[in-house]
Amino acid sequence: MTFPIPRNEIDRLAALKKLRILDTEPTAEFDAVVEMAAAILDAPVALVSFLDQTRQWFKAKKGIDVSHTCREIAFCNHTIFENRIFQIEDATRDERFRRNPLVTGEPHIRFYIGVPLSLDGRTNIASLCVIDTVPRRATEAQITQLLKLRDVVISLIRTHRIAIDARTAENNARQRGKLLSQVERMSKIGAWSLDTGRQTTRWSPRTFEIHELEADEPPSLEGAIAFYPEYERERLTEAVRKCMEDGQAYQIECDFITALGNRRRVRTSGEMERGDDGTKHLIGIIKDITDQHEHERQLWHAAHVDALTGIANRRSFHEEFRRRRATPPASTPASAPVPAQMALLMIDLDDFKEINDGQGHLTGDKVLCTVAGRVRDTIPRDAFCARLGGDEFAVLLSSGSDVAAAEDLARRLLDEIGRPIVHGAQTICTGASIGIALQDQADASEDTLFAQSDLALYHVKQNGRGGVKTYEPAITDALEERRRAIALVRSAIAGGRLEPHYQPIVDLKTRKMRGVEALARIRNADGSVSGPAQFWQALHEPQCAHEIDRVILDLALRDFARWRRDGLDVGFVSVNASSACIHSDAFFERVMDGLRRHGLTAADLKIEVVESVFLNDDSIDVRTVLERLSAEGIGIALDDFGTGFASLSHLRDYPIDCIKIDKSFVMGLGDNDNNTAIVNALVTLGKSMGLSVVAEGIETEGQLDFIAALGSRYGQGYLFSRPMDAAQVADFASRCDKPALSGLAAT
């Protein structure tokens, strides 16, 4: 494999060699740069890569273990050709890279974006790049931030070169005893000496320049110290005293004010030297490090402050947590234990993805910035807030925080976050969910506290969002029970042990079977059957519910086709469809494909849904799916009618042809006048709208008589049969007179 070589390759390699940066140890500053670059693009890999003659070497890296690769496979070869962004959206579709081992193997590069790095604007010696394993394209905002970060990297490289040069000069001067003449040739470094016996001073020309002083005679030691602000003078004076009395060399960084009043940052150092004639001199250097200090400040800001919102970022938040854990509250006596609690509030915006996708990233950024400001302005002065990433924020409370105080703050935050946000001509409404965890500060574990607040937040999200929940052990127990239920279902699906059991739907007058409802059951290893009580929580996990529906639909159609081939007139099979399944783009096609594969017609199948599927933001999409199914001749039944969020508009707006009265009303017939009135109203409503009405949960002859008297024609329940497997349905059907009807007629 060959690689392109820039025309100025000789000059480029010479410039790289002059830097003396290859194979140097990692530094926190460069490491912070790649952390920030990866965060800007939310990508797993970021590098600062220098291209030697035969290899690319990483001064800083995130997301990979190797320190270098051979140059012939380096994407950065292309980045250094021009002074602009080099971006590959999908490496597998690019002829230059699709066979590259970094694409076909680890780290499986799909997306790459690189920025060339040059000290003189002409010779590109390195690159700052970000890599992802999925195809994508960087946004303009991300590119702009990456270009700003490039300037920080270039400043770090310049600082490295200056530091190398200065270190070399200082070492040579100390070895040869010619400090003043050597340092003078270094940029922004001045030399000075003090004859401790005669108290006379000498300054190099560069020292005068740093002080912005035009006088020919240097000031006294006291006059030189006067250039430093008062808050710096005490430690500098003490360092000079110890050096003169004890021979203790010093090096100090401090603020500095020139003769013209300009504020600078300098590094000053000194040590004692004895001359051949026995005289003692305090000799030293002063270096203007203002630019370096500013670069370090900017780098710290980039590493600790969220670039979008201006509040602390995740790294800063974790550092603050560890600092607070190690530091007792100010009001706690030094000899006393640390009783104060730490409270962590985890905040997650509701429906932010819809805002970002539907109204654009600029609107999304406005929401994030506004929310960050509201959180910052609402929390107490001794609290700490940060944006952890995406639409997730966190607040840390200490100094005796308790549940009541944390929950009170959380509710105030919900109120503030929920206020409308005006962005141009748009008024944006958003909300949030908050999970809280508290622990004694002395025993607080960062991982535990974050995990508990996440669990509390998850609990809020699973129960309607827009609320506050403080962690309690019962949440972990519930989630563990949910985890076990999901594991049980997935194991059953993988082992072919998830199967439909069927409950007959009968004509209440003739007690003839008109159809069956397919219900999910799990066949255990010992042959026993587990009902929904053992795995009901898995039905509320979207992916798991989707898989259950997929398996039960296919098996129910298979069984129904077998009954028909055996000459059994079962009528129809009714299959439940969860919200996750209805919202799947492929649901309609899966249903129609299943009917075709098993040689069935649309009239052989009914789909049962509950009203919660109509309550999501994409209810229009649900209606489209149901209308397509209905248009094909598939019946649509509304299950558990009369509970939850029942609405007559659902019967009007959706293609419903059957309502199923929930068993909770049927069980109370005769004992509860309200139940009787509700069932009577629902039966009357069904008749008036031309809908089939099925009463669920009929277990006694009395309930049957009551339901029939109210006018309901169809029902199901233990009085007729418990759910049966496919073979038992065949036996049940063979014992009954075959009904003439193939489906539920409207009453």
XYZ file of C-alpha atoms in Angstrom:
747
model
C 0.000 0.000 0.000
C 1.365 3.417 -0.940
C 0.541 6.793 0.565
C 0.600 10.358 -0.767
C 3.596 12.554 0.086
C 3.351 16.372 0.278
C 5.623 18.397 -1.995
C 7.273 20.032 1.004
C 7.930 16.684 2.725
C 11.627 17.459 3.334
C 10.828 20.792 4.982
C 7.986 19.209 6.885
C 10.159 16.454 8.361
C 12.840 18.995 9.248
C 10.295 21.133 11.096
C 9.011 18.065 12.919
C 12.505 17.025 13.953
C 13.224 20.507 15.246
C 10.272 20.258 17.621
C 11.785 17.270 19.454
C 8.293 16.136 20.383
C 8.242 12.596 18.954
C 8.165 9.836 21.598
C 7.847 12.307 24.476
C 5.744 11.347 27.480
C 1.991 12.027 27.504
C 0.909 15.282 29.118
C -2.342 16.273 30.790
C -2.750 19.266 28.485
C -2.658 17.255 25.253
C -4.796 14.507 26.832
C -7.421 17.105 27.740
C -7.486 18.251 24.113
C -8.418 14.814 22.753
C -10.987 14.367 25.520
C -12.563 17.659 24.463
C -12.392 16.808 20.744
C -14.137 13.493 21.336
C -16.781 15.220 23.475
C -17.447 17.871 20.820
C -18.357 15.196 18.244
C -19.622 12.633 20.793
C -17.220 10.101 19.251
C -15.162 7.279 20.845
C -11.737 8.087 19.362
C -9.701 11.308 19.134
C -5.981 11.755 18.411
C -3.195 14.304 18.114
C -1.124 12.594 15.403
C 2.401 13.522 14.225
C 3.498 12.082 10.864
C 7.128 10.933 10.813
C 8.822 9.538 7.718
C 7.417 6.020 8.175
C 4.823 6.193 10.935
C 2.137 8.231 12.586
C 2.775 8.742 16.309
C 0.147 9.834 18.809
C 1.119 12.536 21.275
C -2.350 12.173 22.795
C -5.023 9.559 22.265
C -8.487 8.625 23.440
C -10.247 5.384 22.621
C -7.289 3.317 21.319
C -4.395 1.503 22.978
C -1.602 1.708 20.404
C 0.888 4.611 20.427
C 1.583 4.600 16.681
C 0.790 2.955 13.335
C 2.644 2.656 10.058
C 2.196 5.771 7.983
C 0.935 4.031 4.867
C -2.455 3.302 6.483
C -2.819 6.704 8.189
C -5.868 8.762 7.246
C -3.900 11.789 8.477
C -1.676 11.544 5.374
C -4.535 13.204 3.529
C -5.271 15.744 6.261
C -1.814 17.380 6.038
C -2.130 18.131 2.312
C -4.266 21.245 2.682
C -5.029 23.864 5.308
C -8.657 22.850 5.724
C -10.902 20.241 7.313
C -10.580 16.739 5.835
C -13.714 14.657 6.426
C -14.700 11.091 5.446
C -18.369 10.371 6.131
C -18.199 6.613 5.422
C -14.792 5.034 4.838
C -16.326 1.836 3.505
C -17.689 3.796 0.536
C -14.464 5.643 -0.219
C -12.131 3.945 -2.706
C -9.105 5.398 -0.909
C -9.945 3.733 2.390
C -12.461 0.912 2.049
C -9.695 -1.734 2.007
C -7.642 -0.007 4.694
C -6.934 -2.402 7.608
C -8.073 0.309 10.032
C -11.453 0.141 8.279
C -11.711 -3.624 7.757
C -10.261 -4.329 11.208
C -9.829 -2.582 14.550
C -10.843 0.149 15.232
C -13.278 -0.250 12.273
C -13.182 3.358 11.136
C -16.288 4.582 9.360
C -16.193 8.321 10.063
C -13.061 10.485 10.159
C -12.520 14.217 10.477
C -9.091 15.797 10.723
C -7.693 19.307 11.118
C -4.105 19.984 9.956
C -1.703 21.527 12.486
C 0.955 24.011 11.405
C 3.147 26.457 13.294
C 3.909 28.673 10.290
C 0.686 28.341 8.305
C 2.448 26.508 5.459
C 4.007 23.326 6.786
C 1.567 20.833 8.284
C 3.394 18.644 10.764
C 0.481 16.943 12.525
C -3.286 16.657 12.764
C -6.057 16.736 15.329
C -8.584 14.092 14.326
C -11.777 12.451 15.588
C -12.904 8.939 14.591
C -16.200 7.073 14.905
C -17.296 3.534 14.069
C -20.553 4.644 12.445
C -21.023 6.778 9.311
C -21.966 10.395 9.985
C -21.215 14.014 9.118
C -20.000 16.728 11.454
C -22.266 19.724 12.018
C -21.094 23.272 11.328
C -21.103 23.973 15.070
C -18.897 20.934 15.715
C -16.475 21.969 12.951
C -16.269 25.487 14.379
C -15.476 24.136 17.853
C -12.914 21.724 16.390
C -11.141 24.604 14.605
C -11.016 26.552 17.886
C -9.543 23.518 19.592
C -6.936 23.327 16.805
C -5.627 26.754 17.891
C -5.228 25.454 21.445
C -3.212 22.447 20.188
C -0.957 24.690 18.089
C -0.361 26.863 21.151
C 0.553 23.765 23.160
C 3.045 22.696 20.470
C 4.600 26.176 20.484
C 4.765 26.061 24.268
C 6.469 22.667 24.069
C 9.065 24.017 21.668
C 9.737 27.079 23.839
C 9.969 24.922 26.952
C 12.436 22.547 25.279
C 14.552 25.445 24.111
C 14.407 27.180 27.475
C 15.238 23.992 29.370
C 18.229 23.366 27.149
C 19.433 26.928 27.585
C 19.046 26.836 31.349
C 20.929 23.536 31.644
C 23.758 24.753 29.458
C 24.025 27.994 31.396
C 24.165 26.199 34.711
C 26.814 23.761 33.486
C 29.111 26.365 31.917
C 28.577 29.198 34.398
C 27.451 31.572 31.631
C 23.800 31.939 32.541
C 23.442 35.607 31.621
C 24.852 35.344 28.096
C 23.014 32.110 27.278
C 19.555 33.098 28.533
C 19.726 36.493 26.836
C 19.366 34.832 23.461
C 16.103 33.174 24.459
C 12.796 34.801 23.633
C 11.014 36.425 26.563
C 13.625 35.321 29.083
C 15.739 37.799 30.983
C 18.685 37.213 33.299
C 19.685 39.035 36.448
C 22.216 38.807 39.271
C 22.602 40.263 42.752
C 25.930 40.705 44.516
C 24.835 39.791 48.030
C 27.825 41.533 49.586
C 27.635 44.895 47.852
C 23.870 44.638 47.214
C 24.331 45.647 43.568
C 22.224 44.208 40.770
C 22.723 43.562 37.083
C 19.970 43.028 34.521
C 20.164 41.774 30.978
C 18.483 43.884 28.255
C 15.670 41.344 28.050
C 14.942 41.763 31.758
C 14.424 45.495 31.199
C 12.080 44.683 28.303
C 9.967 42.330 30.424
C 9.634 45.059 33.055
C 8.880 47.624 30.287
C 11.526 49.736 31.936
C 13.761 52.059 29.874
C 16.218 52.980 32.660
C 19.861 51.968 32.255
C 20.346 51.172 35.932
C 18.342 48.301 37.410
C 16.412 48.931 40.631
C 17.406 47.479 43.981
C 16.119 44.127 45.174
C 13.296 45.883 47.037
C 12.515 47.925 43.928
C 12.381 44.786 41.775
C 10.009 43.063 44.206
C 7.754 46.141 44.062
C 6.793 45.181 40.479
C 4.780 42.279 41.913
C 1.280 42.780 43.393
C 1.111 42.904 47.171
C -0.503 39.459 47.407
C 2.564 37.951 45.653
C 5.352 39.812 47.492
C 5.391 37.881 50.751
C 6.057 34.452 49.242
C 8.578 35.874 46.747
C 10.465 37.735 49.508
C 10.515 34.589 51.650
C 11.868 32.502 48.738
C 14.677 35.021 48.087
C 15.560 35.114 51.809
C 15.819 31.304 52.063
C 17.931 31.178 48.930
C 20.377 33.783 50.253
C 20.562 32.353 53.792
C 20.267 28.593 53.214
C 21.225 28.220 49.538
C 17.735 26.888 48.734
C 17.028 27.456 45.030
C 13.510 28.556 44.093
C 11.199 28.835 41.126
C 7.905 30.703 41.404
C 5.097 31.563 39.012
C 3.226 34.709 39.925
C 1.376 37.755 38.664
C 3.462 40.747 37.667
C 2.766 44.410 36.807
C 5.137 46.227 34.418
C 6.333 49.807 34.730
C 3.602 50.760 32.244
C 0.916 49.095 34.373
C 0.390 46.051 32.177
C -0.549 42.872 34.033
C 1.553 39.861 33.034
C 2.389 36.387 34.306
C 6.050 35.484 34.900
C 8.147 32.595 36.107
C 11.139 33.709 38.168
C 13.872 31.495 39.592
C 17.059 32.014 41.535
C 20.014 30.162 43.043
C 23.240 31.047 44.832
C 26.606 30.931 43.060
C 30.070 31.500 44.535
C 32.608 33.295 42.323
C 36.287 32.452 41.985
C 37.090 35.493 44.143
C 34.861 34.282 46.965
C 31.950 36.616 46.257
C 28.384 35.335 46.493
C 25.822 36.097 43.847
C 22.123 35.403 43.684
C 21.597 34.730 39.988
C 18.330 34.023 38.260
C 16.074 34.347 35.265
C 12.673 35.884 34.707
C 10.469 34.563 31.924
C 7.282 36.099 30.555
C 4.832 33.173 30.462
C 1.693 35.263 29.925
C 0.774 33.557 26.647
C 1.452 30.098 28.018
C -0.545 30.865 31.150
C -3.460 32.081 29.042
C -3.275 28.969 26.886
C -3.312 26.795 29.990
C -6.256 28.760 31.340
C -8.108 28.271 28.057
C -7.233 24.595 28.085
C -8.494 24.249 31.646
C -11.661 26.044 30.602
C -12.064 23.703 27.629
C -11.502 20.660 29.832
C -13.788 21.723 32.696
C -16.505 23.944 31.197
C -19.238 22.792 28.837
C -18.588 24.568 25.547
C -22.276 25.062 24.716
C -23.908 26.073 27.994
C -20.999 27.633 29.910
C -21.605 25.615 33.083
C -19.341 22.854 34.391
C -18.946 19.677 32.344
C -18.903 16.009 33.376
C -15.178 15.952 34.185
C -15.472 19.021 36.405
C -18.512 17.541 38.134
C -16.666 14.335 39.040
C -13.712 16.360 40.351
C -16.051 18.480 42.469
C -17.692 15.365 43.887
C -14.324 13.953 44.959
C -13.289 17.318 46.411
C -16.455 17.622 48.476
C -16.190 14.068 49.667
C -12.663 14.714 50.916
C -13.410 18.147 52.432
C -15.658 18.554 55.510
C -18.262 21.348 55.365
C -16.978 24.702 56.609
C -19.282 24.592 59.633
C -17.964 21.220 60.828
C -15.269 21.338 63.561
C -11.987 19.798 62.470
C -12.125 17.223 65.283
C -15.724 16.207 64.633
C -16.932 13.419 62.316
C -18.485 14.415 59.005
C -22.244 13.835 59.384
C -23.414 15.854 56.399
C -25.175 14.132 53.537
C -24.444 14.562 49.873
C -27.432 14.728 47.548
C -27.197 14.145 43.815
C -29.993 15.361 41.551
C -29.927 13.824 38.068
C -31.976 15.889 35.594
C -33.070 14.652 32.190
C -35.131 16.746 29.770
C -38.357 15.217 28.498
C -38.932 15.013 24.736
C -35.708 16.893 23.947
C -34.996 14.628 20.980
C -38.301 15.639 19.412
C -37.406 19.331 19.863
C -33.932 18.820 18.426
C -35.117 16.737 15.472
C -38.330 18.604 14.779
C -37.225 22.208 15.261
C -33.522 21.996 14.503
C -30.266 21.878 16.426
C -30.119 25.657 16.890
C -33.419 25.500 18.745
C -32.153 22.504 20.701
C -29.001 24.432 21.646
C -31.149 27.367 22.792
C -33.149 25.033 25.029
C -30.000 23.524 26.553
C -28.426 26.929 27.215
C -31.628 28.293 28.751
C -32.123 25.240 30.956
C -28.487 25.387 32.102
C -28.930 29.032 33.093
C -32.145 28.299 34.974
C -30.571 25.413 36.866
C -27.538 27.530 37.762
C -29.698 30.439 38.955
C -32.094 28.260 40.984
C -29.696 26.136 43.037
C -28.235 27.393 46.348
C -24.884 29.163 46.349
C -23.106 26.187 47.886
C -24.507 23.740 45.308
C -22.724 22.713 42.121
C -24.316 22.039 38.745
C -23.012 20.630 35.474
C -24.120 19.409 32.085
C -23.120 15.759 31.918
C -23.804 15.461 28.204
C -26.720 15.545 25.771
C -29.816 16.729 27.631
C -28.636 15.446 31.015
C -27.740 17.784 33.878
C -26.728 17.145 37.483
C -26.752 19.091 40.748
C -24.648 18.250 43.799
C -25.786 19.320 47.254
C -23.915 18.909 50.515
C -23.669 20.554 53.937
C -26.444 18.624 55.619
C -28.758 17.996 52.677
C -31.809 15.858 53.448
C -34.609 14.318 51.424
C -37.020 17.196 52.025
C -34.506 19.853 50.964
C -33.438 17.899 47.888
C -37.009 17.221 46.782
C -38.023 20.838 47.390
C -35.154 22.024 45.198
C -36.052 19.440 42.560
C -39.638 20.669 42.381
C -38.462 24.276 42.047
C -36.148 23.174 39.242
C -39.043 21.469 37.454
C -41.055 24.689 37.689
C -38.189 26.790 36.325
C -37.276 24.371 33.546
C -40.931 24.081 32.545
C -41.365 27.807 31.870
C -41.795 28.513 28.112
C -38.638 29.370 26.176
C -38.850 32.026 23.468
C -36.557 31.520 20.503
C -37.178 33.931 17.659
C -40.779 33.479 16.615
C -41.011 30.142 18.417
C -42.246 29.436 21.924
C -40.820 26.142 23.127
C -42.244 24.155 26.009
C -40.173 21.469 27.659
C -40.120 19.608 30.916
C -37.807 17.408 32.917
C -37.603 14.354 35.138
C -35.377 14.292 38.228
C -33.912 11.374 40.147
C -32.378 11.957 43.580
C -29.910 9.921 45.610
C -28.539 10.727 49.081
C -25.712 9.223 51.091
C -23.695 10.122 54.158
C -20.750 12.166 52.939
C -18.266 10.032 54.857
C -19.534 6.874 53.158
C -20.442 8.308 49.784
C -19.314 6.290 46.787
C -19.393 8.176 43.519
C -20.396 5.144 41.470
C -23.110 4.168 43.941
C -24.571 7.654 44.159
C -24.679 8.039 40.383
C -26.180 4.580 39.935
C -28.903 5.240 42.513
C -29.837 8.624 41.051
C -29.964 7.010 37.594
C -32.299 4.308 38.925
C -34.546 6.935 40.513
C -34.575 8.897 37.249
C -35.377 5.755 35.302
C -38.276 5.111 37.676
C -39.677 8.580 36.926
C -39.298 8.047 33.182
C -41.084 4.712 33.356
C -43.999 6.189 35.283
C -45.037 9.107 33.116
C -42.053 11.475 33.319
C -42.168 15.066 34.550
C -41.761 14.157 38.220
C -39.313 13.753 41.093
C -38.261 10.513 42.762
C -35.779 9.883 45.558
C -33.992 6.561 45.406
C -35.132 3.822 47.769
C -34.136 0.138 47.835
C -37.568 -0.858 46.502
C -36.616 0.710 43.159
C -33.668 -1.649 42.843
C -35.897 -4.575 43.812
C -38.468 -3.616 41.168
C -35.825 -3.207 38.497
C -34.262 -6.529 39.451
C -37.679 -8.169 39.152
C -38.076 -6.496 35.766
C -34.633 -7.720 34.727
C -35.521 -11.284 35.710
C -38.799 -11.101 33.785
C -37.019 -9.856 30.664
C -34.362 -12.557 31.004
C -37.096 -15.194 31.397
C -38.859 -14.063 28.210
C -35.691 -13.799 26.153
C -34.569 -17.243 27.295
C -37.982 -18.651 26.389
C -37.882 -17.071 22.935
C -34.353 -18.339 22.310
C -35.341 -21.843 23.430
C -38.646 -21.942 21.532
C -40.602 -22.098 24.817
C -42.737 -18.982 24.297
C -46.060 -20.223 22.962
C -49.644 -19.033 22.548
C -52.456 -20.404 24.679
C -55.969 -19.746 23.524
C -59.156 -18.711 25.317
C -62.417 -19.192 23.424
C -64.691 -16.277 22.609
C -68.253 -17.641 22.705
C -71.788 -16.694 21.740
C -73.499 -16.129 25.082
C -76.869 -17.412 23.836
C -75.672 -20.638 22.222
C -72.369 -21.068 24.072
C -70.795 -21.894 20.711
C -67.191 -20.889 20.078
C -66.876 -17.959 17.656
C -63.110 -17.481 17.862
C -60.096 -17.584 20.152
C -57.789 -15.034 21.721
C -54.064 -15.898 21.663
C -52.358 -15.265 25.021
C -48.593 -15.442 25.646
C -47.380 -18.244 27.921
C -43.970 -19.758 28.721
C -43.431 -23.523 28.731
C -40.940 -24.252 31.507
C -38.308 -26.985 31.390
C -40.398 -29.209 33.720
C -43.421 -28.923 31.431
C -45.299 -26.461 33.622
C -46.651 -23.250 32.137
C -45.899 -19.729 33.386
C -48.592 -17.128 32.936
C -48.196 -13.353 32.586
C -47.917 -12.923 36.366
C -44.376 -14.330 36.076
C -43.270 -12.006 33.259
C -45.721 -9.090 33.081
C -42.943 -6.545 33.598
C -41.285 -7.695 30.382
C -44.428 -6.634 28.544
C -43.587 -3.027 29.450
C -40.080 -3.193 27.986
C -40.552 -2.061 24.349
C -38.047 -4.383 22.692
C -39.151 -7.379 24.713
C -42.843 -6.665 24.084
C -42.103 -6.327 20.379
C -40.428 -9.760 20.313
C -43.299 -11.369 22.251
C -45.844 -9.991 19.774
C -43.780 -11.131 16.805
C -43.482 -14.719 18.068
C -47.107 -15.040 19.232
C -48.472 -13.646 15.935
C -46.507 -16.141 13.854
C -47.350 -19.141 16.064
C -51.027 -18.195 16.323
C -51.341 -17.990 12.534
C -49.514 -21.315 12.234
C -51.882 -23.002 14.698
C -54.968 -21.480 13.081
C -53.852 -22.729 9.639
C -53.337 -26.213 11.094
C -56.832 -26.223 12.658
C -58.317 -25.237 9.318
C -56.411 -27.990 7.495
C -57.767 -30.450 10.081
C -61.317 -29.306 9.298
C -61.887 -27.392 12.530
C -63.943 -24.200 12.272
C -62.389 -22.076 14.996
C -63.749 -18.876 13.445
C -60.894 -16.436 13.904
C -57.816 -15.876 16.025
C -57.366 -12.622 17.932
C -53.813 -11.477 18.668
C -52.715 -8.702 21.040
C -50.435 -5.977 19.678
C -48.405 -3.892 22.114
C -47.644 -0.211 21.704
C -44.057 -1.056 20.716
C -45.298 -3.382 18.001
C -47.932 -0.998 16.604
C -45.330 1.755 16.383
C -42.961 -0.450 14.382
C -42.619 0.529 10.734
C -42.726 -3.145 9.731
C -45.839 -4.212 11.677
C -48.324 -4.008 8.793
C -45.994 -5.863 6.436
C -45.307 -8.520 9.074
C -49.024 -9.171 9.578
C -49.784 -9.414 5.865
C -46.724 -11.579 5.222
C -47.793 -13.943 8.029
C -51.260 -14.352 6.523
C -49.765 -15.095 3.102
C -47.224 -17.596 4.409
C -49.869 -19.584 6.276
C -52.488 -19.413 3.514
C -54.979 -17.372 5.558
C -57.249 -14.427 4.780
C -57.588 -11.119 6.561
C -60.965 -12.209 7.989
C -59.180 -14.962 9.926
C -57.327 -12.451 12.097
C -58.234 -9.774 14.610
C -55.781 -7.378 16.227
C -56.416 -6.316 19.842
C -54.989 -3.026 21.120
C -55.309 -1.070 24.350
C -56.011 2.644 24.456
C -52.524 3.614 25.609
C -51.282 3.157 22.030
C -53.382 6.198 21.074
C -51.850 8.485 23.685
C -48.360 8.957 22.216
C -47.293 11.911 20.088
C -47.253 9.735 16.983
C -50.896 8.647 17.295
C -51.407 9.709 13.667
C -48.970 6.984 12.623
C -50.909 4.464 14.735
C -54.143 5.414 13.026
C -52.480 4.965 9.629
C -51.355 1.429 10.557
C -54.765 0.447 11.909
C -56.560 1.920 8.909
C -54.339 -0.086 6.550
C -55.068 -3.270 8.492
C -58.800 -2.532 8.563
C -58.820 -1.771 4.853
C -57.438 -5.248 4.238
C -60.330 -6.763 6.216
C -58.570 -7.393 9.528
C -60.779 -6.689 12.549
C -59.572 -4.210 15.203
C -60.662 -4.782 18.809
C -60.222 -2.268 21.638
C -59.174 -4.307 24.689
C -59.818 -3.482 28.371
C -62.369 -0.864 27.348
C -63.653 1.282 30.194
C -60.351 1.470 32.091
C -57.440 3.883 31.937
C -57.811 6.739 29.480
C -60.977 5.589 27.731
C -62.288 8.157 25.294
C -65.196 8.089 22.884
C -63.006 9.935 20.405
C -60.974 6.751 20.003
C -64.076 4.911 18.756
C -64.757 7.794 16.418
C -61.261 8.432 15.078
C -59.880 4.900 14.782
C -61.174 1.926 12.746
C -62.463 -0.010 15.778
C -65.087 -2.706 15.112
C -65.094 -4.455 18.488
C -64.864 -3.363 22.123
C -63.952 -5.732 24.953
C -65.397 -4.829 28.344
C -62.735 -5.189 31.028
C -63.224 -8.077 33.455
C -63.025 -5.708 36.464
C -66.546 -4.479 35.593
C -67.888 -7.963 34.881
C -66.693 -9.358 38.212
C -68.676 -6.723 40.113
C -71.984 -7.234 38.331
C -74.894 -7.646 40.734
C -72.822 -6.447 43.694
C -71.921 -2.970 42.502
C -74.561 -0.738 40.940
C -71.909 1.419 39.316
C -70.405 -1.590 37.535
C -73.839 -2.591 36.289
C -74.483 0.903 34.980
C -71.080 1.049 33.276
C -71.488 -2.339 31.558
C -75.010 -1.448 30.456
C -73.723 1.850 29.024
C -70.850 0.172 27.206
C -73.105 -2.504 25.679
C -75.597 0.160 24.584
C -72.768 2.266 23.147
C -71.432 -0.699 21.186
C -74.840 -1.505 19.732
C -75.521 2.096 18.761
C -72.175 2.329 16.933
C -72.526 -1.031 15.194
C -69.654 -2.597 17.161
C -69.233 -6.107 18.474
C -69.123 -6.228 22.270
C -67.199 -8.922 24.143
C -67.436 -9.198 27.940
C -64.213 -10.511 29.492
C -63.743 -12.437 32.728
C -67.069 -14.328 32.924
C -66.542 -16.924 35.648
C -70.013 -17.725 37.005
C -73.446 -18.554 35.618
C -74.771 -15.505 37.418
C -72.357 -13.214 35.613
C -73.285 -14.891 32.312
C -76.990 -14.346 32.899
C -76.409 -10.732 33.960
C -74.255 -9.954 30.912
C -76.713 -11.619 28.548
C -79.598 -9.734 30.125
C -77.774 -6.443 29.551
C -77.574 -7.291 25.852
C -73.975 -8.363 25.335
C -73.817 -11.214 22.826
C -70.217 -12.399 23.181
C -67.975 -13.218 26.101
C -64.972 -15.115 27.346
C -63.812 -16.336 30.712
C -63.097 -19.319 32.942
C -66.767 -20.311 32.895
C -66.268 -21.521 29.321
C -62.600 -22.464 29.369
C -59.250 -21.537 30.751
C -56.534 -20.717 28.178
C -55.527 -23.905 26.292
C -52.600 -24.897 24.111
C -53.158 -25.573 20.403
C -53.836 -29.291 20.843
C -56.409 -28.655 23.566
C -58.187 -26.126 21.349
C -58.566 -28.810 18.688
C -60.140 -31.159 21.273
C -62.365 -28.375 22.573
C -63.539 -27.443 19.073
C -64.188 -31.049 18.084
C -66.562 -31.458 21.044
C -68.581 -28.418 20.024
C -70.949 -27.961 17.169
C -69.105 -25.974 14.557
C -70.535 -22.423 14.409
C -71.590 -21.106 11.058
C -70.181 -17.699 11.671
C -66.517 -17.101 10.934
C -66.228 -13.932 12.941
C -68.025 -11.682 15.355
C -71.059 -10.093 13.787
C -71.997 -6.570 14.747
C -74.845 -6.429 17.201
